[in-house]
mmCIF file of C-alpha atoms in Angstrom:
data_model
loop_
_atom_site.group_PDB
_atom_site.id
_atom_site.type_symbol
_atom_site.label_atom_id
_atom_site.label_comp_id
_atom_site.label_asym_id
_atom_site.label_seq_id
_atom_site.Cartn_x
_atom_site.Cartn_y
_atom_site.Cartn_z
ATOM 1 C CA MET A 22 17.306 5.720 17.191
ATOM 2 C CA MET A 23 14.443 7.686 16.864
ATOM 3 C CA HIS A 24 14.600 10.739 19.354
ATOM 4 C CA SER A 25 12.600 10.731 22.889
ATOM 5 C CA MET A 26 9.374 10.448 23.156
ATOM 6 C CA HIS A 27 7.702 13.889 24.246
ATOM 7 C CA ALA A 28 5.010 14.486 26.916
ATOM 8 C CA TRP A 29 2.186 14.434 24.550
ATOM 9 C CA ALA A 30 2.718 10.644 23.680
ATOM 10 C CA PRO A 31 0.492 8.959 26.217
ATOM 11 C CA ALA A 32 -2.143 11.013 25.277
ATOM 12 C CA PHE A 33 -1.922 10.435 21.583
ATOM 13 C CA ALA A 34 -1.608 6.492 22.408
ATOM 14 C CA LEU A 35 -4.956 6.805 24.402
ATOM 15 C CA ALA A 36 -6.358 8.697 21.561
ATOM 16 C CA LEU A 37 -5.549 6.601 18.992
ATOM 17 C CA ALA A 38 -6.489 3.390 20.993
ATOM 18 C CA ALA A 39 -9.900 4.980 21.407
ATOM 19 C CA CYS A 40 -9.908 5.731 17.902
ATOM 20 C CA SER A 41 -11.081 9.354 18.929
ATOM 21 C CA GLY A 42 -11.176 12.439 16.635
ATOM 22 C CA SER A 43 -8.541 14.064 18.795
ATOM 23 C CA SER A 44 -6.060 16.807 16.976
ATOM 24 C CA GLN A 45 -2.895 15.527 15.395
ATOM 25 C CA PRO A 46 0.756 16.144 16.687
ATOM 26 C CA SER A 47 2.183 19.401 14.999
ATOM 27 C CA ALA A 48 4.841 18.575 12.252
ATOM 28 C CA SER A 49 7.624 19.653 14.134
ATOM 29 C CA THR A 50 7.049 17.080 17.069
ATOM 30 C CA SER A 51 9.147 13.792 17.156
ATOM 31 C CA ALA A 52 6.858 10.927 15.982
ATOM 32 C CA ALA A 53 8.319 8.878 18.739
ATOM 33 C CA SER A 54 11.528 7.321 20.447
ATOM 34 C CA SER A 55 12.428 3.933 19.175
ATOM 35 C CA THR A 56 9.219 3.272 20.331
ATOM 36 C CA ALA A 57 6.514 4.246 17.378
ATOM 37 C CA ALA A 58 3.604 6.516 18.064
ATOM 38 C CA VAL A 59 0.940 3.647 17.551
ATOM 39 C CA PRO A 60 -0.112 1.830 20.752
ATOM 40 C CA ALA A 61 -1.003 -1.973 20.617
ATOM 41 C CA LYS A 62 -4.414 -1.376 20.519
ATOM 42 C CA ALA A 63 -4.181 0.743 17.414
ATOM 43 C CA ALA A 64 -7.859 1.097 15.541
ATOM 44 C CA THR A 65 -7.030 0.530 12.052
ATOM 45 C CA THR A 66 -10.031 3.193 10.816
ATOM 46 C CA SER A 67 -11.343 6.220 11.694
ATOM 47 C CA THR A 68 -14.745 5.400 10.884
ATOM 48 C CA ALA A 69 -16.479 1.726 11.278
ATOM 49 C CA ALA A 70 -17.072 0.119 7.924
ATOM 50 C CA PRO A 71 -20.351 -0.783 6.787
ATOM 51 C CA LYS A 72 -21.157 -4.425 7.850
ATOM 52 C CA GLN A 73 -21.329 -6.469 4.544
ATOM 53 C CA ALA A 74 -21.725 -10.138 3.793
ATOM 54 C CA VAL A 75 -18.498 -12.191 3.420
ATOM 55 C CA ALA A 76 -18.526 -15.248 0.860
ATOM 56 C CA LYS A 77 -16.197 -18.175 1.853
ATOM 57 C CA THR A 78 -14.132 -18.491 -0.963
ATOM 58 C CA PHE A 79 -13.713 -17.468 -4.471
ATOM 59 C CA THR A 80 -11.031 -18.876 -6.978
ATOM 60 C CA PRO A 81 -10.469 -17.149 -10.263
ATOM 61 C CA PRO A 82 -10.385 -19.231 -13.667
ATOM 62 C CA PRO A 83 -6.747 -20.390 -14.609
ATOM 63 C CA ILE A 84 -4.745 -18.041 -16.734
ATOM 64 C CA ASP A 85 -5.009 -20.853 -20.056
ATOM 65 C CA ALA A 86 -8.930 -20.201 -19.995
ATOM 66 C CA ILE A 87 -8.473 -16.795 -21.527
ATOM 67 C CA PRO A 88 -10.330 -16.908 -24.477
ATOM 68 C CA ASP A 89 -8.919 -17.006 -27.852
ATOM 69 C CA THR A 90 -10.926 -13.793 -28.894
ATOM 70 C CA PRO A 91 -10.749 -10.200 -29.478
ATOM 71 C CA PHE A 92 -11.676 -9.622 -25.685
ATOM 72 C CA GLY A 93 -9.381 -12.315 -24.540
ATOM 73 C CA LYS A 94 -6.570 -10.548 -26.482
ATOM 74 C CA MET A 95 -7.816 -7.715 -24.358
ATOM 75 C CA VAL A 96 -7.851 -9.530 -21.036
ATOM 76 C CA ARG A 97 -4.149 -10.759 -21.852
ATOM 77 C CA GLU A 98 -2.900 -7.084 -22.539
ATOM 78 C CA GLY A 99 -4.138 -6.095 -19.131
ATOM 79 C CA ARG A 100 -2.566 -8.733 -17.759
ATOM 80 C CA ALA A 101 0.654 -7.948 -19.662
ATOM 81 C CA ILE A 102 0.197 -4.468 -17.778
ATOM 82 C CA PHE A 103 -0.516 -6.013 -14.503
ATOM 83 C CA MET A 104 2.804 -8.086 -14.639
ATOM 84 C CA ASP A 105 5.194 -5.553 -16.604
ATOM 85 C CA THR A 106 3.971 -2.254 -16.079
ATOM 86 C CA GLN A 107 7.070 -0.507 -16.786
ATOM 87 C CA THR A 108 7.136 -2.071 -20.415
ATOM 88 C CA HIS A 109 3.217 -1.654 -20.992
ATOM 89 C CA ALA A 110 2.371 1.322 -19.396
ATOM 90 C CA LYS A 111 5.423 3.214 -19.466
ATOM 91 C CA ALA A 112 3.916 6.616 -20.108
ATOM 92 C CA TYR A 113 2.039 6.420 -16.786
ATOM 93 C CA VAL A 114 4.722 5.040 -14.365
ATOM 94 C CA GLY A 115 6.926 7.161 -12.426
ATOM 95 C CA ASN A 116 8.880 4.699 -10.203
ATOM 96 C CA GLY A 117 10.241 1.010 -10.043
ATOM 97 C CA LEU A 118 7.736 -0.518 -9.490
ATOM 98 C CA ARG A 119 4.682 -2.752 -10.977
ATOM 99 C CA CYS A 120 0.565 -3.527 -10.133
ATOM 100 C CA SER A 121 2.179 -6.905 -9.496
ATOM 101 C CA ASN A 122 4.417 -5.872 -6.349
ATOM 102 C CA CYS A 123 1.514 -5.322 -4.413
ATOM 103 C CA HIS A 124 -1.111 -7.292 -6.287
ATOM 104 C CA LEU A 125 0.766 -10.607 -6.209
ATOM 105 C CA ASP A 126 0.448 -13.542 -8.049
ATOM 106 C CA ALA A 127 -0.615 -11.566 -11.005
ATOM 107 C CA GLY A 128 -3.453 -10.107 -8.819
ATOM 108 C CA ARG A 129 -4.867 -13.503 -8.047
ATOM 109 C CA LEU A 130 -3.520 -14.174 -4.346
ATOM 110 C CA ALA A 131 -5.773 -14.018 -1.427
ATOM 111 C CA ASN A 132 -5.020 -11.783 1.077
ATOM 112 C CA ALA A 133 -2.593 -9.652 -1.162
ATOM 113 C CA ALA A 134 -5.210 -7.356 -2.423
ATOM 114 C CA PRO A 135 -6.480 -9.422 -4.945
ATOM 115 C CA MET A 136 -8.284 -7.982 -8.359
ATOM 116 C CA TRP A 137 -11.160 -10.492 -8.024
ATOM 117 C CA ALA A 138 -12.023 -9.350 -4.639
ATOM 118 C CA ALA A 139 -12.299 -5.911 -5.631
ATOM 119 C CA TRP A 140 -14.155 -5.447 -8.672
ATOM 120 C CA GLY A 141 -17.486 -6.661 -7.510
ATOM 121 C CA MET A 142 -17.173 -3.593 -4.851
ATOM 122 C CA TYR A 143 -17.281 -0.866 -7.099
ATOM 123 C CA PRO A 144 -18.714 2.036 -7.416
ATOM 124 C CA THR A 145 -18.107 2.818 -3.902
ATOM 125 C CA TYR A 146 -17.679 5.966 -1.756
ATOM 126 C CA ARG A 147 -13.688 6.502 -1.168
ATOM 127 C CA SER A 148 -13.072 9.234 1.859
ATOM 128 C CA LYS A 149 -9.454 9.493 0.602
ATOM 129 C CA ASN A 150 -11.172 11.576 -2.370
ATOM 130 C CA GLY A 151 -14.393 12.121 -0.844
ATOM 131 C CA HIS A 152 -17.086 11.055 -3.896
ATOM 132 C CA VAL A 153 -17.762 7.589 -5.212
ATOM 133 C CA ASN A 154 -15.034 5.985 -7.184
ATOM 134 C CA THR A 155 -15.660 4.014 -10.453
ATOM 135 C CA PHE A 156 -13.338 1.096 -10.583
ATOM 136 C CA ALA A 157 -11.683 2.740 -13.516
ATOM 137 C CA GLU A 158 -10.787 6.131 -10.993
ATOM 138 C CA ARG A 159 -9.248 3.580 -8.372
ATOM 139 C CA LEU A 160 -7.088 1.783 -10.938
ATOM 140 C CA GLN A 161 -6.030 5.650 -12.012
ATOM 141 C CA GLY A 162 -5.312 6.289 -8.282
ATOM 142 C CA CYS A 163 -2.872 3.433 -8.282
ATOM 143 C CA PHE A 164 -0.934 5.025 -11.356
ATOM 144 C CA ARG A 165 -0.912 8.301 -9.339
ATOM 145 C CA TYR A 166 0.248 7.214 -5.813
ATOM 146 C CA SER A 167 1.714 3.906 -5.595
ATOM 147 C CA MET A 168 3.435 4.129 -9.524
ATOM 148 C CA ASN A 169 4.084 7.712 -8.400
ATOM 149 C CA GLY A 170 3.173 8.435 -11.926
ATOM 150 C CA LYS A 171 -0.128 10.323 -14.101
ATOM 151 C CA ALA A 172 -3.708 8.915 -14.376
ATOM 152 C CA PRO A 173 -4.096 7.494 -17.484
ATOM 153 C CA PRO A 174 -7.425 8.740 -19.154
ATOM 154 C CA PRO A 175 -10.577 6.395 -18.205
ATOM 155 C CA ASP A 176 -10.873 5.514 -21.737
ATOM 156 C CA SER A 177 -7.336 4.543 -22.644
ATOM 157 C CA PRO A 178 -6.002 1.580 -23.742
ATOM 158 C CA VAL A 179 -4.406 0.980 -20.799
ATOM 159 C CA ILE A 180 -7.622 0.991 -18.330
ATOM 160 C CA VAL A 181 -9.471 -0.681 -20.422
ATOM 161 C CA ALA A 182 -7.278 -3.556 -20.771
ATOM 162 C CA LEU A 183 -6.718 -3.317 -16.869
ATOM 163 C CA GLU A 184 -10.228 -3.342 -16.271
ATOM 164 C CA SER A 185 -10.914 -6.248 -19.129
ATOM 165 C CA TYR A 186 -8.161 -8.792 -16.995
ATOM 166 C CA VAL A 187 -10.095 -8.065 -13.737
ATOM 167 C CA TYR A 188 -13.260 -8.203 -15.069
ATOM 168 C CA TRP A 189 -12.518 -11.545 -16.451
ATOM 169 C CA MET A 190 -10.697 -12.535 -13.807
ATOM 170 C CA SER A 191 -13.601 -11.920 -11.574
ATOM 171 C CA LYS A 192 -16.160 -13.967 -13.569
ATOM 172 C CA GLY A 193 -18.702 -15.778 -10.876
ATOM 173 C CA ALA A 194 -17.733 -13.657 -8.259
ATOM 174 C CA PRO A 195 -20.882 -12.192 -6.631
ATOM 175 C CA THR A 196 -20.754 -8.526 -6.755
ATOM 176 C CA GLY A 197 -21.326 -5.996 -3.726
ATOM 177 C CA VAL A 198 -19.765 -8.818 -1.393
ATOM 178 C CA ALA A 199 -16.237 -8.750 0.711
ATOM 179 C CA LEU A 200 -15.129 -11.667 -0.476
ATOM 180 C CA ALA A 201 -12.776 -13.771 1.873
ATOM 181 C CA GLY A 202 -9.162 -12.685 0.874
ATOM 182 C CA ARG A 203 -9.827 -9.395 0.215
ATOM 183 C CA GLY A 204 -7.172 -6.684 0.441
ATOM 184 C CA TYR A 205 -4.762 -7.510 3.649
ATOM 185 C CA PRO A 206 -5.895 -9.469 6.612
ATOM 186 C CA LYS A 207 -6.257 -6.491 9.013
ATOM 187 C CA LYS A 208 -9.382 -7.504 11.515
ATOM 188 C CA GLY A 209 -7.816 -7.769 14.861
ATOM 189 C CA PHE A 210 -4.373 -7.372 13.609
ATOM 190 C CA LYS A 211 -2.989 -4.967 16.551
ATOM 191 C CA PRO A 212 0.736 -5.208 17.590
ATOM 192 C CA PRO A 213 1.236 -6.763 21.083
ATOM 193 C CA GLN A 214 3.597 -3.782 21.905
ATOM 194 C CA PRO A 215 3.992 -0.374 19.687
ATOM 195 C CA PRO A 216 5.648 -0.545 16.952
ATOM 196 C CA ASP A 217 9.701 0.013 17.505
ATOM 197 C CA TYR A 218 12.448 1.552 14.983
ATOM 198 C CA ALA A 219 15.215 -0.324 16.500
ATOM 199 C CA ARG A 220 13.339 -3.316 16.403
ATOM 200 C CA GLY A 221 12.218 -3.206 13.050
ATOM 201 C CA GLN A 222 15.636 -2.330 11.680
ATOM 202 C CA HIS A 223 17.051 -5.602 12.982
ATOM 203 C CA VAL A 224 13.763 -7.637 11.373
ATOM 204 C CA PHE A 225 14.560 -6.055 8.102
ATOM 205 C CA GLU A 226 18.251 -6.949 8.170
ATOM 206 C CA THR A 227 17.486 -10.522 8.886
ATOM 207 C CA ASN A 228 14.605 -10.770 6.355
ATOM 208 C CA CYS A 229 14.219 -8.547 3.781
ATOM 209 C CA ALA A 230 17.391 -6.905 3.175
ATOM 210 C CA LEU A 231 18.618 -10.309 1.081
ATOM 211 C CA CYS A 232 15.740 -9.347 -1.566
ATOM 212 C CA HIS A 233 15.289 -5.514 -1.083
ATOM 213 C CA GLY A 234 18.993 -4.491 -0.754
ATOM 214 C CA LYS A 235 20.676 -3.397 2.789
ATOM 215 C CA ASP A 236 19.408 0.168 1.594
ATOM 216 C CA GLY A 237 15.996 -0.442 0.643
ATOM 217 C CA GLN A 238 16.343 0.501 -2.740
ATOM 218 C CA GLY A 239 15.243 -2.984 -4.499
ATOM 219 C CA GLN A 240 17.196 -5.007 -6.770
ATOM 220 C CA LYS A 241 17.788 -4.888 -10.602
ATOM 221 C CA ALA A 242 18.772 -7.400 -13.210
ATOM 222 C CA ALA A 243 19.174 -6.876 -16.847
ATOM 223 C CA GLY A 244 18.449 -2.908 -15.644
ATOM 224 C CA ARG A 245 15.265 -4.012 -14.306
ATOM 225 C CA TYR A 246 13.763 -4.485 -10.830
ATOM 226 C CA VAL A 247 13.074 -7.835 -9.782
ATOM 227 C CA PHE A 248 12.584 -6.930 -6.080
ATOM 228 C CA PRO A 249 11.100 -3.348 -5.500
ATOM 229 C CA PRO A 250 12.275 -0.477 -3.961
ATOM 230 C CA LEU A 251 11.103 -0.004 -0.539
ATOM 231 C CA TRP A 252 11.524 3.969 0.126
ATOM 232 C CA GLY A 253 13.409 6.555 -1.866
ATOM 233 C CA PRO A 254 12.841 7.708 -5.260
ATOM 234 C CA GLN A 255 11.947 4.562 -6.799
ATOM 235 C CA SER A 256 9.540 3.829 -4.441
ATOM 236 C CA PHE A 257 5.767 4.807 -4.085
ATOM 237 C CA ASN A 258 4.609 7.815 -2.757
ATOM 238 C CA TRP A 259 3.551 9.483 0.223
ATOM 239 C CA GLY A 260 -0.226 9.276 -1.300
ATOM 240 C CA ALA A 261 0.057 5.662 -1.554
ATOM 241 C CA GLY A 262 -2.142 3.346 0.744
ATOM 242 C CA MET A 263 1.165 1.136 1.831
ATOM 243 C CA HIS A 264 2.496 4.321 3.441
ATOM 244 C CA LYS A 265 0.214 3.674 6.219
ATOM 245 C CA LEU A 266 1.383 1.207 9.379
ATOM 246 C CA ASP A 267 -1.459 -0.902 9.144
ATOM 247 C CA ASN A 268 -1.534 -1.416 5.796
ATOM 248 C CA ALA A 269 1.990 -2.322 5.321
ATOM 249 C CA ALA A 270 2.050 -4.410 8.505
ATOM 250 C CA ALA A 271 -0.729 -6.490 7.459
ATOM 251 C CA PHE A 272 0.857 -6.984 3.568
ATOM 252 C CA ILE A 273 3.929 -8.113 5.242
ATOM 253 C CA LYS A 274 2.592 -10.225 7.469
ATOM 254 C CA ALA A 275 0.394 -12.242 5.221
ATOM 255 C CA ASN A 276 2.920 -12.183 2.476
ATOM 256 C CA MET A 277 6.638 -11.728 3.541
ATOM 257 C CA PRO A 278 8.994 -13.101 3.349
ATOM 258 C CA LEU A 279 8.113 -13.525 -0.167
ATOM 259 C CA GLY A 280 6.893 -17.049 -0.673
ATOM 260 C CA ARG A 281 7.006 -17.758 3.247
ATOM 261 C CA GLY A 282 3.939 -15.450 4.286
ATOM 262 C CA GLY A 283 3.078 -15.708 7.969
ATOM 263 C CA MET A 284 6.409 -16.676 8.897
ATOM 264 C CA LEU A 285 6.820 -13.094 11.032
ATOM 265 C CA SER A 286 5.267 -12.686 14.367
ATOM 266 C CA ASP A 287 2.610 -10.136 14.544
ATOM 267 C CA GLN A 288 5.048 -7.602 16.157
ATOM 268 C CA ASP A 289 7.865 -8.047 13.688
ATOM 269 C CA ALA A 290 5.298 -7.085 10.680
ATOM 270 C CA TRP A 291 4.280 -3.822 12.849
ATOM 271 C CA ASP A 292 7.961 -3.156 13.909
ATOM 272 C CA VAL A 293 9.267 -3.668 10.034
ATOM 273 C CA ALA A 294 6.165 -1.603 8.510
ATOM 274 C CA LEU A 295 7.519 1.158 10.493
ATOM 275 C CA PHE A 296 10.691 0.741 10.035
ATOM 276 C CA MET A 297 10.075 0.889 5.884
ATOM 277 C CA ASN A 298 7.879 3.777 6.158
ATOM 278 C CA ALA A 299 9.861 6.112 8.446
ATOM 279 C CA HIS A 300 12.024 6.408 5.643
ATOM 280 C CA GLU A 301 11.626 9.432 2.931
ATOM 281 C CA ARG A 302 9.834 8.750 -0.407
ATOM 282 C CA PRO A 303 8.387 10.847 -3.203
ATOM 283 C CA GLN A 304 6.356 13.825 -2.386
ATOM 284 C CA ASP A 305 2.176 13.275 -1.979
ATOM 285 C CA PRO A 306 0.759 14.797 -5.255
ATOM 286 C CA ARG A 307 -1.380 16.406 -3.525
ATOM 287 C CA PHE A 308 1.241 18.437 -1.479
ATOM 288 C CA THR A 309 -0.209 21.978 -0.464
ATOM 289 C CA GLY A 310 3.050 23.404 -0.127
ATOM 290 C CA SER A 311 3.306 22.789 3.867
ATOM 291 C CA VAL A 312 4.032 19.509 4.994
ATOM 292 C CA ALA A 313 1.826 20.408 8.229
ATOM 293 C CA GLU A 314 -1.175 21.355 6.319
ATOM 294 C CA THR A 315 -0.633 18.274 3.788
ATOM 295 C CA ARG A 316 -0.960 16.348 6.887
ATOM 296 C CA LYS A 317 -4.022 18.055 8.117
ATOM 297 C CA LYS A 318 -5.608 17.493 4.994
ATOM 298 C CA PHE A 319 -4.694 14.402 4.002
ATOM 299 C CA HIS A 320 -3.054 12.273 6.594
ATOM 300 C CA HIS A 321 -4.994 12.881 9.761
ATOM 301 C CA SER A 322 -4.287 9.164 10.451
ATOM 302 C CA LYS A 323 -2.306 7.863 13.623
ATOM 303 C CA MET A 324 -1.059 5.198 10.930
ATOM 304 C CA SER A 325 0.547 7.571 8.879
ATOM 305 C CA LEU A 326 3.925 8.851 9.855
ATOM 306 C CA TYR A 327 3.838 12.073 7.172
ATOM 307 C CA GLY A 328 4.352 15.312 8.559
ATOM 308 C CA THR A 329 6.086 13.548 12.049
ATOM 309 C CA VAL A 330 9.934 13.666 12.540
ATOM 310 C CA VAL A 331 11.826 10.480 12.730
ATOM 311 C CA ASN A 332 15.491 10.751 13.536
ATOM 312 C CA GLY A 333 15.765 14.181 13.129
ATOM 313 C CA HIS A 334 14.012 14.431 9.829
ATOM 314 C CA LEU A 335 10.581 15.713 8.913
ATOM 315 C CA LEU A 336 8.995 13.374 6.932
ATOM 316 C CA GLY A 337 7.892 14.810 4.039
ATOM 317 C CA SER A 338 9.755 17.571 3.550
ATOM 318 C CA GLY A 339 12.813 16.627 1.769
ATOM 319 C CA SER A 340 14.124 14.607 -1.331
ATOM 320 C CA PRO A 341 13.754 10.856 -1.201
ATOM 321 C CA ARG A 342 17.397 9.167 -0.783
#
C-alpha cells in the first residue's frame, strides 16, 4: 500500500480539478495513500488546445497497395523499422520496445495513436520542448524517450524511411485536421474515483500479468520481446508521454488487454495506469541532477508521478528494477 496522504492532499485534488497553475508538492512529499493524487475530475492538460475541425473517419490504404517502386521500397523499410525497431534501428534503441507497442497494428489502428492521424498535424508547436516541431523531430523524440535511446539525425535513412511510411499511409488524409481516432481517446475520460494503487495492482494481476509478466518486465521468445516491459530498465523512460497517467489510462482503456480493448471499466484503466507508472523506470534524459528540479522544470503536472514518493521510494531517484 502507498503511504498515508498528507494534509495538502485535499487542496492538491481541488487544484487539479480546477486545472489551476498552483505549485507542486515537494519531491519529498508522498504522492498519496492507497488513493492516488489524481481526483475524479482531473483535467488532462494545463491549457486548452485550440479548436480544430474533426473529420468523420479516415481509412489508410492496405499494405498490399505499397507501390513496387523505389519510393515503395523506402515505405517498406519504414514499416519494417516500425514493426521491428530493435533489428532495423538498433543503433538508436536503448530498451526492449518497438514503435508498434504503442502505435498498434503497424501504426494503423484508430485510438492507438495512429500515424495517419499524426502526419497532417505537423509542423506544430509543442509545449514539451517549447518550439515548433517538424514531424522528423517528433520521431526523434520517440527514440529519445519512448525507446530510451538516441535521436537519429533528421536526414538519416531511419527517419527518412519512417517518414516515407507515414506519408504513404496518410495518402488522402486532410492536413491540419484532427482526424477521428487520433491519439488516445481522452475527451471526457475521467476516473469516477481517484486512482488507487491497490486496486490497480489487482487489475494488473487479473488482466495484464499474463502477457506482461507478474513483475511487469514483459515476455520474450527466442530472445526477443513479444510483450513489452511496462516498467524497469527495458521500458520507456520518465520523459515518455506514456508515463503520464491520462495518456496511459486512455491507451489502456481503448486497447488493453490486447485485442479486447474497452473491456476494462474507466476506473480499472485509471487504477492500473497508476499502478504501472508508480514503478521506477529509466531516468528522464533531461535530468538536471536534481529530481525536485527536474520535476519542477519538466513534470509540472498532476498526471506525472515523477518526483513523488510511492511506497517509500522517490520516483526518479533510483535505478529501475
